[in-house]
Amino acid sequence: GDSVTQTEGQVTVSESKSLIINCTYSATSIAYPNLFWYVRYPGEGLQLLLKVITAGQKGSSRGFEATYNKETTSFHLQKASVQESDSAVYYCALRDMGYKLTFGTGTSLLVDP
Amino acid sequence: EAAVTQSPRNKVTVTGGNVTLSCRQTNSHNYMYWYRQDTGHGLRLIHYSYGAGNLQIGDVPDGYKATRTTQEDFFLLLELASPSQTSLYFCASSDSQNQDTQYFGPGTRLLVL
């Protein structure tokens, strides 16, 4: 079946430093699934941060970026300068042909002020 | 923006107990979902529905029932709760015309003693 791998369970970054959260994927039904980053702030539900549906394209939102790399089957999340308010749990996800989203295990980001 | 609410936000029960988790969405979305989130796992789909009276089985349905009474309301039932069902439960909804974006509730934390 489909799978999404996030290798870091927790990441700590100092405020104003750069961030990268790794995500790799595997889809069984189609070659190029839709890819997403969702974010969950403390006490809230998940919300869509950004999505990319075309291989090779980049998505961006709130200073975050992620590029759909079909060669390495990766969709890493990056930000040049994090803020304390970015502290949250970030989930990589994919959707193939149907309704279902497949999520990674999540990466908890803690930004030190 | 889509609004999804869940109740209760926290619940403690004993093994063998009967628990009902409630979810309401107010944006006339067709699809509603129940997930569980556990450490080391991504969100895992328990049940979903594409309309009132409809129920579909997800990836981890054992020990759970669900019922969609109206377009707005989706319930998750644990009739004989077990400690393995201790988890964080999320409800979500989406529109059939935009399956990429799911709107999540804030979650219900369930502890089964």
CSV table of C-alpha atoms in Angstrom, one decimal:
chain,number,residue,atom,x,y,z
A,1,GLY,CA,0.0,0.0,0.0
A,2,ASP,CA,0.8,3.7,0.0
A,3,SER,CA,3.3,4.9,2.6
A,4,VAL,CA,4.8,8.2,3.8
A,5,THR,CA,8.0,8.3,5.9
A,6,GLN,CA,9.1,11.1,8.2
A,7,THR,CA,12.4,10.1,9.8
A,8,GLU,CA,12.5,12.8,12.5
A,9,GLY,CA,10.0,12.5,15.3
A,10,GLN,CA,11.1,15.8,16.9
A,11,VAL,CA,13.2,18.7,15.7
A,12,THR,CA,14.4,21.7,17.8
A,13,VAL,CA,15.6,24.8,16.0
A,14,SER,CA,16.6,28.2,17.3
A,15,GLU,CA,14.4,31.2,16.2
A,16,SER,CA,15.5,32.8,12.9
A,17,LYS,CA,17.4,29.6,11.9
A,18,SER,CA,16.5,27.5,8.9
A,19,LEU,CA,14.5,24.4,8.9
A,20,ILE,CA,14.1,21.2,6.9
A,21,ILE,CA,11.8,18.4,7.7
A,22,ASN,CA,12.2,15.3,5.6
A,23,CYS,CA,9.5,13.3,3.9
A,24,THR,CA,9.6,10.5,1.4
A,25,TYR,CA,6.7,8.6,-0.1
A,26,SER,CA,5.7,5.5,-2.0
A,27,ALA,CA,2.4,5.2,-3.9
A,28,THR,CA,1.2,2.0,-5.4
A,29,SER,CA,-1.8,3.1,-7.5
A,30,ILE,CA,-0.3,5.9,-9.6
A,31,ALA,CA,3.1,7.2,-10.3
A,32,TYR,CA,2.5,10.8,-9.2
A,33,PRO,CA,0.2,11.2,-6.2
A,34,ASN,CA,-0.9,14.5,-4.8
A,35,LEU,CA,1.4,15.6,-1.9
A,36,PHE,CA,0.6,17.7,1.1
A,37,TRP,CA,1.9,19.1,4.3
A,38,TYR,CA,-0.6,19.5,7.1
A,39,VAL,CA,0.2,21.2,10.4
A,40,ARG,CA,-1.3,20.8,13.9
A,41,TYR,CA,-0.9,23.7,16.3
A,42,PRO,CA,-1.3,22.9,20.1
A,43,GLY,CA,-4.9,22.3,21.0
A,44,GLU,CA,-6.1,22.5,17.4
A,45,GLY,CA,-6.9,20.1,14.6
A,46,LEU,CA,-4.8,19.5,11.6
A,47,GLN,CA,-4.9,22.1,8.8
A,48,LEU,CA,-3.6,22.1,5.3
A,49,LEU,CA,-0.4,24.0,5.0
A,50,LEU,CA,0.4,23.4,1.4
A,51,LYS,CA,-0.1,21.0,-1.4
A,52,VAL,CA,1.5,20.1,-4.8
A,53,ILE,CA,-0.2,18.0,-7.4
A,54,THR,CA,2.3,18.2,-10.2
A,55,ALA,CA,5.7,16.5,-10.1
A,56,GLY,CA,8.5,19.0,-10.2
A,57,GLN,CA,6.5,21.9,-8.9
A,58,LYS,CA,7.0,23.8,-5.6
A,59,GLY,CA,4.3,24.7,-3.2
A,60,SER,CA,4.6,27.5,-0.6
A,61,SER,CA,2.6,29.0,2.2
A,62,ARG,CA,3.4,31.1,5.3
A,63,GLY,CA,7.1,31.1,4.4
A,64,PHE,CA,7.3,27.3,4.1
A,65,GLU,CA,8.2,25.6,0.8
A,66,ALA,CA,8.2,22.0,-0.4
A,67,THR,CA,9.2,20.7,-3.8
A,68,TYR,CA,7.7,17.6,-5.4
A,69,ASN,CA,10.8,15.5,-6.4
A,70,LYS,CA,9.7,12.5,-8.4
A,71,GLU,CA,13.3,11.2,-8.9
A,72,THR,CA,14.0,10.9,-5.2
A,73,THR,CA,10.2,10.5,-4.2
A,74,SER,CA,10.7,13.2,-1.7
A,75,PHE,CA,8.7,16.2,-0.5
A,76,HIS,CA,10.8,17.9,2.1
A,77,LEU,CA,9.4,20.9,4.0
A,78,GLN,CA,11.7,23.9,4.3
A,79,LYS,CA,11.7,27.4,5.9
A,80,ALA,CA,14.5,29.9,5.7
A,81,SER,CA,13.8,31.5,9.1
A,82,VAL,CA,11.6,30.0,11.7
A,83,GLN,CA,9.6,31.8,14.3
A,84,GLU,CA,8.4,30.7,17.7
A,85,SER,CA,4.9,30.6,16.4
A,86,ASP,CA,5.9,27.8,14.0
A,87,SER,CA,6.2,25.4,16.9
A,88,ALA,CA,3.7,22.6,15.9
A,89,VAL,CA,3.5,19.1,14.6
A,90,TYR,CA,3.9,18.8,10.8
A,91,TYR,CA,2.5,15.9,8.8
A,92,CYS,CA,3.4,14.9,5.3
A,93,ALA,CA,0.6,13.1,3.4
A,94,LEU,CA,-0.3,11.8,0.0
A,95,ARG,CA,-3.5,11.1,-1.9
A,96,ASP,CA,-3.5,8.7,-4.9
A,97,MET,CA,-6.6,8.1,-7.0
A,98,GLY,CA,-9.3,7.9,-4.3
A,99,TYR,CA,-10.6,9.8,-1.3
A,100,LYS,CA,-8.0,8.5,1.2
A,101,LEU,CA,-5.1,10.5,2.6
A,102,THR,CA,-2.1,8.5,3.8
A,103,PHE,CA,-0.2,10.4,6.6
A,104,GLY,CA,3.3,10.2,7.9
A,105,THR,CA,4.0,9.8,11.6
A,106,GLY,CA,4.5,13.6,12.1
A,107,THR,CA,7.4,15.7,13.1
A,108,SER,CA,7.2,17.9,16.2
A,109,LEU,CA,8.9,21.2,15.7
A,110,LEU,CA,10.0,23.2,18.7
A,111,VAL,CA,11.4,26.6,18.1
A,112,ASP,CA,13.6,28.0,20.8
A,113,PRO,CA,13.1,31.7,21.3
B,1,GLU,CA,-13.6,28.4,6.8
B,2,ALA,CA,-14.8,24.8,7.6
B,3,ALA,CA,-15.8,24.3,11.2
B,4,VAL,CA,-15.5,20.8,12.7
B,5,THR,CA,-16.2,20.3,16.4
B,6,GLN,CA,-15.7,17.3,18.5
B,7,SER,CA,-17.0,16.3,21.9
B,8,PRO,CA,-15.9,15.4,24.5
B,9,ARG,CA,-12.4,16.8,24.3
B,10,ASN,CA,-11.2,14.4,26.9
B,11,LYS,CA,-12.6,11.1,28.1
B,12,VAL,CA,-11.6,8.5,30.6
B,13,THR,CA,-13.3,5.1,30.8
B,14,VAL,CA,-12.6,1.6,32.0
B,15,THR,CA,-12.0,-1.6,30.1
B,16,GLY,CA,-15.3,-2.9,28.8
B,17,GLY,CA,-16.9,0.5,29.0
B,18,ASN,CA,-19.1,2.1,26.4
B,19,VAL,CA,-17.9,5.3,24.7
B,20,THR,CA,-19.4,7.5,22.1
B,21,LEU,CA,-17.4,10.2,20.4
B,22,SER,CA,-19.2,12.9,18.6
B,23,CYS,CA,-18.3,15.1,15.6
B,24,ARG,CA,-20.2,17.8,13.9
B,25,GLN,CA,-19.3,19.8,10.8
B,26,THR,CA,-21.2,22.9,9.6
B,27,ASN,CA,-20.1,23.2,6.0
B,28,SER,CA,-22.3,20.8,4.2
B,29,HIS,CA,-19.4,18.5,3.3
B,30,ASN,CA,-20.2,15.1,1.9
B,31,TYR,CA,-17.4,13.2,3.4
B,32,MET,CA,-16.6,12.7,7.1
B,33,TYR,CA,-13.8,10.6,8.6
B,34,TRP,CA,-12.6,9.2,11.9
B,35,TYR,CA,-8.9,8.8,12.5
B,36,ARG,CA,-6.8,7.7,15.4
B,37,GLN,CA,-3.3,9.1,16.1
B,38,ASP,CA,-0.8,7.2,18.1
B,39,THR,CA,2.9,7.8,18.8
B,40,GLY,CA,4.9,6.2,16.0
B,41,HIS,CA,2.0,6.0,13.7
B,42,GLY,CA,0.5,8.5,11.3
B,43,LEU,CA,-3.1,9.2,11.4
B,44,ARG,CA,-4.9,5.9,10.7
B,45,LEU,CA,-8.4,5.9,9.2
B,46,ILE,CA,-11.0,4.0,11.2
B,47,HIS,CA,-14.2,4.7,9.3
B,48,TYR,CA,-15.6,7.2,6.9
B,49,SER,CA,-18.8,8.2,5.3
B,50,TYR,CA,-19.9,10.0,2.2
B,51,GLY,CA,-23.4,10.9,3.4
B,52,ALA,CA,-26.1,10.5,5.9
B,53,GLY,CA,-26.8,6.8,6.5
B,54,ASN,CA,-23.6,5.7,4.7
B,55,LEU,CA,-20.7,4.0,6.4
B,56,GLN,CA,-17.4,2.8,4.9
B,57,ILE,CA,-14.7,0.8,6.6
B,58,GLY,CA,-11.3,2.3,6.9
B,59,ASP,CA,-7.9,0.7,7.6
B,60,VAL,CA,-8.2,0.0,11.4
B,61,PRO,CA,-12.0,-0.7,12.0
B,62,ASP,CA,-11.7,-3.5,14.6
B,63,GLY,CA,-13.5,-2.6,17.8
B,64,TYR,CA,-15.2,0.5,16.4
B,65,LYS,CA,-18.6,1.2,15.0
B,66,ALA,CA,-19.7,4.4,13.5
B,67,THR,CA,-22.9,6.1,12.5
B,68,ARG,CA,-23.7,9.1,10.3
B,69,THR,CA,-27.1,10.3,11.4
B,70,THR,CA,-27.2,13.5,9.3
B,71,GLN,CA,-24.9,15.3,6.9
B,72,GLU,CA,-23.5,17.2,9.9
B,73,ASP,CA,-23.1,14.5,12.5
B,74,PHE,CA,-20.8,11.5,12.6
B,75,PHE,CA,-20.4,9.4,15.7
B,76,LEU,CA,-17.7,6.8,16.7
B,77,LEU,CA,-18.8,4.1,19.1
B,78,LEU,CA,-16.6,1.9,21.2
B,79,GLU,CA,-19.0,-0.6,22.8
B,80,LEU,CA,-16.4,-2.6,24.7
B,81,ALA,CA,-13.4,-0.3,25.2
B,82,SER,CA,-10.0,-1.8,25.6
B,83,PRO,CA,-6.7,-0.2,26.7
B,84,SER,CA,-5.4,-0.6,23.1
B,85,GLN,CA,-8.0,2.0,22.1
B,86,THR,CA,-6.3,4.7,24.2
B,87,SER,CA,-5.5,7.3,21.6
B,88,LEU,CA,-6.1,10.7,20.2
B,89,TYR,CA,-9.1,10.7,17.9
B,90,PHE,CA,-9.6,13.1,15.1
B,91,CYS,CA,-12.7,13.8,13.0
B,92,ALA,CA,-12.5,15.4,9.6
B,93,SER,CA,-14.7,16.4,6.7
B,94,SER,CA,-14.2,17.2,3.1
B,95,ASP,CA,-16.1,18.1,0.0
B,96,SER,CA,-16.5,15.6,-2.8
B,97,GLN,CA,-15.3,18.3,-5.2
B,98,ASN,CA,-12.1,18.9,-3.3
B,99,GLN,CA,-10.9,15.7,-1.8
B,100,ASP,CA,-7.4,17.2,-1.3
B,101,THR,CA,-8.4,19.3,1.6
B,102,GLN,CA,-9.7,17.7,4.8
B,103,TYR,CA,-10.9,19.9,7.7
B,104,PHE,CA,-10.1,18.5,11.1
B,105,GLY,CA,-11.6,18.9,14.5
B,106,PRO,CA,-9.5,19.6,17.5
B,107,GLY,CA,-9.4,16.0,18.6
B,108,THR,CA,-10.6,13.9,21.5
B,109,ARG,CA,-8.1,12.3,23.9
B,110,LEU,CA,-9.4,8.9,25.1
B,111,LEU,CA,-7.9,7.0,28.0
B,112,VAL,CA,-9.1,3.5,28.6
B,113,LEU,CA,-8.0,2.2,32.0
